[in-house]
Structures are given as structure tokens and as C-alpha cells.
Amino acid sequence: MSGFGPEHLPYGIFRRAGEESRVGIRFGDGVLDLAALARDGLLDEDPALFAQPSLNAFMAARPEVWRRVREALQALTAGPDAELAAVPLDEAELLLPFEVGDYVDFFSSLEHASNAGRMFRPDADPLPPNWRHLPIGYHGRSGTVVVSGTPIRRPHGQRRDPGDPRPIYGPSTRLDIELELGFVVGVPSAHGEPVPVDGALDHLFGVVLLNDWSARDLQAWESRPLGPFLAKSFATSISAWVTPLDAIVGRRVPAAAQEPEPLPYLREDPWALDLDLEVALNGATIARTNARHLYWSAAQQLAHMTVNGASLRVGDLYGSGTISGPDREQRGSLLELSWNGAEPIALPDGSTRTFLEDGDEVVLRGRAGEAIALGEVRGRIEPAG
Ligand code: CA
């Protein structure tokens, strides 16, 4: 089943030519239409829950319903003689799986944050003084979160080249990727009520792979003193398939102690997700890493995001931050892989890259063992025009 068998059953939104979009699950090389299964009496739910252009109605139906549907689907798909009418993948157009509420992006990989510090503040401590005390993040732009396969137009913007006292305007010359996990919120929270760290996972519906496209030249000029703005808001790609949290909870592994010990509202036994991740550029794998390299957990990120009373909505999305490991080939961005352009990456076709060129295609992939392949995130760079 190549990662899409009964243990996985990720949710998405699909459409056949001339038909309405609806909720489906990826099963093998096909898509099962949940509205049709419900209409045929194979799922004990209202078909209207699945005859929807996004997963938001299903997510809003709460975890009891998610679990009931998942158990029913596992029973349906696990049988050796299960005869389920699947839509072949090549007949299904895959759409953005959920309507994205608020979008936040963190900066929670110790190696990524340290590499950025070594490059841009070589004479200082590589980590900002707050890094080990809180999961640093910023609010991004939910309206430009796009589904895998959407072309990415090279953005225009302001940059200031080295040695030039004045900024110029034009297409970004340092377009980059960031390999991340995205966490999808399914259970809202009340405004004014922080979500405790030990209850944070109860709010999560699932996980996607996420590419936080980044224009490093725009970012370097605009980000002082505030955080990323136009350098990242032009596009963020996510996978078409949302892996249910229940499918990967078994991949939780203990993580190294956090030093110094976090403040009480962030305190929990350190853990991470053991998910193998990779980045391919024009078909060549250029990085392999693992989500266990994240320092702050998804629960700590969610607890921090709400500790001031900010509320959660169904469909909120937060990125883990670029996931890099200690070795060079484990770096989750071209910025790090090419060390800010100083060490070009050699590709099998004999060419080299520092940052992305027009026509380049990037694919992010992830696995939780043999049984689960996270939905890939694919994107090709189009000229600025
Ligand atoms: Ca990021």
C-alpha cells in the first residue's frame, strides 16, 4: 500500500471533472469518497458532513466523530475482500484540504536557529537570549497557504545588496524553501482561556508537510527590527492529505532534556515525533532529516500560542519551523545547505544551486515507518514575470 494503507487513511478534498468537491481519504492509489460511503450506509454519519469543499465541518464535529469515522474506515479498508469503489488518483483533482484560519510559524529547531545565528551574527551567541525559554514564532498569512502542486511565482520586493547604500526593487534573487511540519487545529478554544500544555494535543486534528517559501534577500532587508513580512507571505505550500494525529501518536519518542527548565506553563516530559523527512530538488534528494530534531514540541507551541488568552479556531495552522539536524545533509533549507550561498550544492545533472532558479521543482516527503507516507508537498518556481 506504499504508505497509504489502513493504518494511515489521511483526509483531503478532491473533485472529479464536472462534480462538486468533497471529503475523501487516500487509500492505496485511489481516493475513497466519504459522502458516497455515508450515502451507501457504510459510514454511520450524515453524508452532508462530507459533501463539503473543506474539512472544516468534519473537524468542527469534534474528536468523538473523528475517532468513530476512523474506526469505521479502518474496518472497511482492512478486510481482505473489501470492495470499495475508489476514484483513481489521476481522475481526482486535489484541493486545499481545509480553510486555513490563523497561520503561525515557529522557529523551533535548535540546529536551524543556531545555523541562522552563526551565519548572520558570527560574533555573538548563535541563539537569541529568549530561544531556550519560549518557542519563538510570528503570525503569517493564511490567505496564501496553497495546496501541493500549486506553481510558485517568484516574488518581487525590496532588497539591499551588499555594499549598496540604497535598496532596489525587483524579483527575489535568493528564493528558498523551509522543510516543516504543519499542525492543524480541529478543536477551538475560548478567547481569554489559555490551553494547558498537557491538554494541547486534544485540540489537534492532524499533521501536514509544509514548505515555507522564503525570499532571503527581502527577509534580510525588511526584518529589522520586526519579523518576516513580505519575504514569506507570498506563498506557503501544504500537502493535500492531512494525516490524522491518531495515525502518528505511536511515533512519539522521548527527547533530550530542555535546559534551562522551561517555565511551568511549558513544562512537560520532553518528546518529539520520529518522522523521517526529505527534500528533493529536481528529482535529487538534497536533504534527509527527522522531526525528532525539533526542540519545542507541538504541545508546547500550542500552549505558548494561547498563554496570553489568544483563541484557537477550527482550521488554524501552525508550522514547526524549519527542521534541521546536526549534520550538513540534515539541513532543511537552501540557506543552510549552501551556507548562505558560500557552498553551492552539486546536483546530479552537473549543475549547482545556492538558491532556487526558475523552473526548479521542490518536493518534500515524510514517512512514519513503512506504514505511513505523509502527503508530499510539490512546488515549481515560475518566473517573476
Ligand atoms: Ca519557517
Coordinates of C-alpha atoms and ligand atoms in Angstrom, one line a residue:
M1 CA 0.0 0.0 0.0
S2 CA 3.1 2.2 -0.1
G3 CA 2.3 4.2 3.0
F4 CA -1.5 4.7 2.3
G5 CA -3.0 1.5 3.8
P6 CA -5.5 1.1 6.7
E7 CA -3.0 2.4 9.3
H8 CA -2.9 5.8 7.6
L9 CA -6.2 7.0 6.0
P10 CA -5.4 10.7 5.6
Y11 CA -8.1 13.1 4.8
G12 CA -8.3 15.5 1.8
I13 CA -10.7 17.4 -0.5
F14 CA -11.0 16.1 -4.1
R15 CA -13.1 16.8 -7.2
R16 CA -13.8 14.8 -10.3
A17 CA -14.3 16.7 -13.5
G18 CA -17.7 18.2 -13.6
E19 CA -18.5 17.2 -10.0
E20 CA -18.6 19.0 -6.7
S21 CA -15.7 18.9 -4.3
R22 CA -16.0 16.6 -1.3
V23 CA -14.1 14.9 1.5
G24 CA -12.1 11.8 0.6
I25 CA -9.4 9.6 2.1
R26 CA -6.4 8.4 0.3
F27 CA -6.3 4.6 0.2
G28 CA -3.6 3.0 -1.9
D29 CA -3.6 4.7 -5.3
G30 CA -7.1 5.9 -5.0
V31 CA -9.4 8.2 -3.2
L32 CA -12.5 6.9 -1.2
D33 CA -15.5 9.3 -1.4
L34 CA -16.7 9.6 2.2
A35 CA -20.0 11.2 1.2
A36 CA -20.7 8.2 -1.1
L37 CA -19.8 5.8 1.7
A38 CA -22.1 7.5 4.1
R39 CA -24.9 7.6 1.5
D40 CA -24.5 3.8 0.9
G41 CA -24.8 3.2 4.7
L42 CA -21.1 2.1 5.1
L43 CA -20.4 5.1 7.4
D44 CA -23.0 5.9 10.1
E45 CA -22.8 9.6 9.6
D46 CA -24.7 12.3 7.7
P47 CA -23.4 12.4 4.1
A48 CA -23.6 16.2 4.3
L49 CA -20.7 16.2 6.7
F50 CA -18.5 15.0 3.8
A51 CA -20.2 16.7 0.8
Q52 CA -18.1 19.8 1.6
P53 CA -15.5 21.9 -0.1
S54 CA -13.2 21.7 3.0
L55 CA -12.5 19.5 6.0
N56 CA -13.7 22.3 8.4
A57 CA -17.2 20.9 9.0
F58 CA -15.8 17.5 9.8
M59 CA -13.1 18.9 12.0
A60 CA -15.7 21.0 13.8
A61 CA -17.7 17.8 14.5
R62 CA -15.2 17.0 17.4
P63 CA -12.8 14.2 18.2
E64 CA -15.6 11.6 19.1
V65 CA -16.8 11.8 15.5
W66 CA -13.2 11.7 14.0
R67 CA -12.5 8.6 16.0
R68 CA -15.8 6.9 15.1
V69 CA -15.2 7.6 11.4
R70 CA -11.6 6.5 11.5
E71 CA -12.5 3.2 13.2
A72 CA -15.3 2.6 10.7
L73 CA -12.9 3.3 7.8
Q74 CA -10.2 1.1 9.2
A75 CA -12.7 -1.8 9.5
L76 CA -13.9 -1.1 5.9
T77 CA -10.3 -1.0 4.4
A78 CA -8.6 -3.7 6.5
G79 CA -10.8 -6.6 5.2
P80 CA -9.0 -8.8 2.6
D81 CA -12.1 -8.7 0.4
A82 CA -13.1 -5.1 0.9
E83 CA -14.7 -4.0 -2.3
L84 CA -14.6 -0.2 -2.1
A85 CA -15.1 1.9 -5.2
A86 CA -12.1 4.2 -5.2
V87 CA -11.6 7.1 -7.5
P88 CA -8.2 6.7 -9.3
L89 CA -5.8 9.4 -8.2
D90 CA -5.3 10.6 -11.8
E91 CA -9.0 11.3 -12.0
A92 CA -9.1 13.3 -8.8
E93 CA -8.1 16.9 -8.6
L94 CA -6.8 17.5 -5.1
L95 CA -7.7 20.8 -3.5
L96 CA -6.6 22.8 -0.4
P97 CA -7.8 20.4 2.3
F98 CA -9.1 22.9 4.8
E99 CA -10.0 26.6 5.1
V100 CA -7.0 28.0 6.9
G101 CA -7.9 30.1 9.9
D102 CA -5.0 31.8 11.6
Y103 CA -1.5 30.8 10.5
V104 CA 1.5 30.9 12.8
D105 CA 5.1 29.8 12.1
F106 CA 7.6 28.8 14.8
F107 CA 11.4 28.6 14.8
S108 CA 11.8 25.5 17.0
S109 CA 14.7 23.5 15.6
L110 CA 17.8 24.1 17.6
E111 CA 20.1 23.4 14.7
H112 CA 18.2 25.7 12.3
A113 CA 18.2 28.5 14.8
S114 CA 21.9 28.0 15.6
N115 CA 22.9 27.9 11.9
A116 CA 21.0 31.1 11.2
G117 CA 22.7 32.8 14.2
R118 CA 26.2 31.6 13.1
M119 CA 25.6 33.0 9.6
F120 CA 24.1 36.3 10.5
R121 CA 25.6 37.1 13.9
P122 CA 29.0 35.3 13.7
D123 CA 30.4 37.3 16.7
A124 CA 27.5 36.6 19.0
D125 CA 25.9 33.7 20.7
P126 CA 24.2 31.8 17.8
L127 CA 20.9 31.6 19.8
P128 CA 18.9 34.7 20.7
P129 CA 18.6 35.0 24.5
N130 CA 14.9 34.0 24.6
W131 CA 15.3 30.9 22.4
R132 CA 15.6 28.3 25.1
H133 CA 12.8 30.0 27.2
L134 CA 10.0 30.1 24.6
P135 CA 9.0 28.8 21.2
I136 CA 9.7 31.9 19.0
G137 CA 7.1 32.4 16.3
Y138 CA 5.4 35.0 14.1
H139 CA 1.9 35.3 12.6
G140 CA 1.9 34.6 8.9
R141 CA -0.6 35.0 6.1
S142 CA -3.3 32.3 6.0
G143 CA -4.8 33.5 2.7
T144 CA -1.8 32.4 0.7
V145 CA -1.5 28.9 2.0
V146 CA -1.8 26.8 -1.1
V147 CA -2.1 23.1 -1.8
S148 CA 0.8 20.9 -3.1
G149 CA 1.2 21.3 -6.9
T150 CA 0.4 25.0 -7.0
P151 CA 3.0 26.8 -9.0
I152 CA 5.1 29.4 -7.0
R153 CA 5.6 32.7 -8.7
R154 CA 9.0 34.3 -7.8
P155 CA 8.1 37.3 -5.7
H156 CA 9.2 40.9 -6.3
G157 CA 10.3 43.1 -3.4
Q158 CA 12.8 45.4 -1.9
R159 CA 16.3 44.3 -1.1
R160 CA 19.6 45.9 -0.4
D161 CA 22.6 44.3 -1.9
P162 CA 26.0 44.2 0.0
G163 CA 27.9 47.5 -0.4
D164 CA 24.9 49.3 -1.9
P165 CA 23.7 52.1 0.5
R166 CA 20.2 52.2 -1.2
P167 CA 17.6 49.5 -1.7
I168 CA 16.4 48.3 -5.1
Y169 CA 13.2 46.8 -6.2
G170 CA 13.0 43.6 -8.3
P171 CA 12.5 39.8 -8.4
S172 CA 14.0 38.0 -5.4
T173 CA 17.4 36.5 -6.2
R174 CA 17.6 34.3 -3.1
L175 CA 14.4 32.3 -3.2
D176 CA 14.5 29.4 -0.6
I177 CA 12.4 26.6 0.9
E178 CA 11.9 25.6 4.5
L179 CA 11.1 22.0 5.4
E180 CA 8.5 21.9 8.2
L181 CA 5.6 20.0 9.7
G182 CA 2.3 21.8 9.9
F183 CA -0.1 21.2 12.7
V184 CA -3.9 21.5 12.0
V185 CA -6.2 22.7 14.8
G186 CA -9.6 20.9 14.9
V187 CA -10.9 21.9 18.4
P188 CA -11.3 25.6 19.1
S189 CA -10.6 27.3 22.4
A190 CA -12.3 30.2 24.1
H191 CA -10.8 33.8 23.9
G192 CA -9.2 34.5 27.2
E193 CA -8.6 30.9 28.2
P194 CA -5.1 29.5 27.7
V195 CA -4.8 25.9 26.6
P196 CA -2.6 24.0 29.1
V197 CA 0.4 22.1 27.7
D198 CA -1.0 18.7 28.9
G199 CA -4.3 19.4 27.0
A200 CA -2.8 20.8 23.9
L201 CA -2.8 17.7 21.7
D202 CA -6.6 17.3 22.3
H203 CA -7.0 20.3 20.0
L204 CA -5.1 18.9 17.1
F205 CA -6.8 17.2 14.2
G206 CA -3.7 16.2 12.2
V207 CA -0.4 17.0 10.5
V208 CA 0.7 18.1 7.1
L209 CA 4.0 18.7 5.5
L210 CA 4.7 22.4 4.9
N211 CA 7.0 24.4 2.7
D212 CA 7.5 27.9 4.0
W213 CA 8.9 29.5 0.8
S214 CA 11.2 32.3 1.8
A215 CA 12.8 35.2 -0.1
R216 CA 16.0 35.6 1.8
D217 CA 17.1 38.9 0.2
L218 CA 13.7 40.5 1.0
Q219 CA 13.8 39.0 4.5
A220 CA 17.3 40.4 5.3
W221 CA 16.3 43.9 4.4
E222 CA 12.8 44.0 5.9
S223 CA 13.1 42.0 9.1
R224 CA 14.9 44.6 11.3
P225 CA 13.5 45.0 13.9
L226 CA 10.3 43.1 13.3
G227 CA 10.0 39.5 11.9
P228 CA 9.3 38.1 8.5
F229 CA 6.7 40.0 6.4
L230 CA 6.7 40.1 2.6
A231 CA 9.6 37.6 2.5
K232 CA 7.3 34.8 3.4
S233 CA 3.7 35.9 2.9
F234 CA 3.6 35.3 -0.9
A235 CA 3.1 31.5 -0.6
T236 CA 3.2 28.6 1.9
S237 CA 2.6 25.1 0.5
I238 CA 1.0 22.3 2.4
S239 CA 0.3 18.7 1.4
A240 CA -3.1 17.7 0.0
W241 CA -3.5 15.0 2.6
V242 CA -3.9 15.6 6.4
T243 CA -2.6 12.7 8.4
P244 CA -4.8 12.2 11.4
L245 CA -2.9 12.7 14.7
D246 CA -4.1 9.3 15.8
A247 CA -2.1 7.7 12.9
I248 CA 1.2 9.0 14.2
V249 CA 0.8 9.3 18.0
G250 CA 2.8 6.0 18.2
R251 CA 5.8 7.9 16.7
R252 CA 6.2 10.0 19.9
V253 CA 9.7 9.4 21.3
P254 CA 11.4 10.9 24.3
A255 CA 13.6 13.9 23.6
A256 CA 16.7 15.3 25.4
A257 CA 16.1 17.4 28.5
Q258 CA 15.4 21.1 27.9
E259 CA 18.0 23.2 29.6
P260 CA 17.2 25.5 31.4
E261 CA 14.0 24.0 32.5
P262 CA 11.1 25.9 30.8
L263 CA 8.6 28.0 32.8
P264 CA 5.8 25.9 34.4
Y265 CA 3.2 26.6 31.6
L266 CA 5.6 25.0 29.1
R267 CA 6.8 22.1 31.2
E268 CA 6.2 18.5 30.1
D269 CA 8.4 15.4 29.7
P270 CA 10.4 16.3 26.5
W271 CA 9.2 14.5 23.4
A272 CA 9.3 14.7 19.7
L273 CA 7.9 12.9 16.7
D274 CA 10.0 10.3 14.9
L275 CA 9.2 11.1 11.3
D276 CA 11.8 10.8 8.5
L277 CA 11.7 13.8 6.2
E278 CA 13.5 14.6 2.9
V279 CA 13.8 17.4 0.4
A280 CA 14.1 16.7 -3.3
L281 CA 15.2 19.3 -5.8
N282 CA 14.6 18.5 -9.5
G283 CA 14.4 14.8 -8.5
A284 CA 17.6 14.7 -6.5
T285 CA 17.4 14.3 -2.7
I286 CA 19.4 17.1 -1.2
A287 CA 18.5 16.7 2.5
R288 CA 17.3 14.0 4.8
T289 CA 16.4 14.8 8.4
N290 CA 13.9 13.8 11.1
A291 CA 11.2 15.7 13.1
R292 CA 12.8 14.4 16.3
H293 CA 15.3 17.3 15.9
L294 CA 12.7 19.8 17.0
Y295 CA 13.4 21.2 20.4
W296 CA 9.9 22.5 21.3
S297 CA 7.0 20.1 20.9
A298 CA 3.7 20.7 19.1
A299 CA 2.1 20.8 22.6
Q300 CA 4.5 23.4 23.9
Q301 CA 4.0 25.5 20.8
L302 CA 0.2 25.4 21.1
A303 CA 0.3 26.2 24.9
H304 CA 2.6 29.2 24.2
M305 CA 0.5 30.4 21.3
T306 CA -2.6 30.6 23.7
V307 CA -1.0 31.5 27.0
N308 CA -1.9 35.2 26.6
G309 CA -5.6 34.3 26.0
A310 CA -5.4 34.2 22.2
S311 CA -8.1 31.8 21.0
L312 CA -7.9 28.9 18.6
R313 CA -10.3 28.4 15.6
V314 CA -11.1 25.3 13.6
G315 CA -8.6 25.3 10.7
D316 CA -5.8 27.2 12.4
L317 CA -2.4 26.0 11.2
Y318 CA 1.0 26.3 12.8
G319 CA 4.3 25.4 11.3
S320 CA 7.0 23.7 13.4
G321 CA 9.8 25.9 12.0
T322 CA 12.5 24.6 9.6
I323 CA 13.7 21.2 10.7
S324 CA 17.4 20.7 10.6
G325 CA 19.7 18.1 12.2
P326 CA 23.3 18.4 13.3
D327 CA 24.8 17.1 10.0
R328 CA 25.2 19.1 6.8
E329 CA 22.8 16.8 4.8
Q330 CA 20.2 17.2 7.5
R331 CA 19.6 20.9 6.9
G332 CA 16.1 21.8 6.0
S333 CA 16.7 25.0 3.9
L334 CA 19.0 26.0 1.0
L335 CA 20.2 28.9 3.2
E336 CA 21.8 26.3 5.4
L337 CA 22.7 23.7 2.8
S338 CA 24.6 26.3 0.8
W339 CA 25.7 28.2 3.9
N340 CA 24.2 31.4 2.7
G341 CA 25.4 30.8 -0.8
A342 CA 29.1 30.2 0.0
E343 CA 29.0 26.5 -0.5
P344 CA 26.9 25.6 -3.7
I345 CA 25.1 22.3 -3.8
A346 CA 26.0 20.0 -6.6
L347 CA 23.1 18.3 -8.4
P348 CA 23.4 15.0 -10.4
D349 CA 22.9 16.8 -13.7
G350 CA 26.2 18.7 -13.1
S351 CA 24.6 22.0 -12.2
T352 CA 24.9 23.7 -8.8
R353 CA 22.5 25.6 -6.7
T354 CA 22.7 28.2 -3.9
F355 CA 19.1 29.3 -4.1
L356 CA 16.2 28.3 -6.4
E357 CA 16.2 29.0 -10.1
D358 CA 13.1 29.5 -12.3
G359 CA 11.7 26.1 -13.3
D360 CA 13.2 24.3 -10.3
E361 CA 10.8 21.8 -8.6
V362 CA 11.0 21.1 -4.9
V363 CA 9.2 18.1 -3.3
L364 CA 9.0 17.5 0.5
R365 CA 8.3 13.9 1.6
G366 CA 7.9 12.3 5.0
R367 CA 7.4 8.8 6.5
A368 CA 6.4 7.3 9.8
G369 CA 7.9 3.9 9.2
E370 CA 6.8 1.6 6.4
A371 CA 3.1 2.1 7.0
I372 CA 2.7 5.8 6.7
A373 CA 3.8 8.2 4.0
L374 CA 2.9 11.8 4.7
G375 CA 1.3 13.6 1.7
E376 CA 4.1 15.1 -0.4
V377 CA 4.4 18.9 -0.9
R378 CA 5.3 19.8 -4.5
G379 CA 6.0 23.2 -6.0
R380 CA 7.7 24.5 -9.1
I381 CA 9.1 28.0 -9.4
E382 CA 7.7 30.2 -12.1
P383 CA 9.5 33.3 -13.4
A384 CA 8.7 36.6 -11.7
G385 CA 7.0 37.9 -14.9
Ligands
CA1 CA 9.5 28.9 8.7

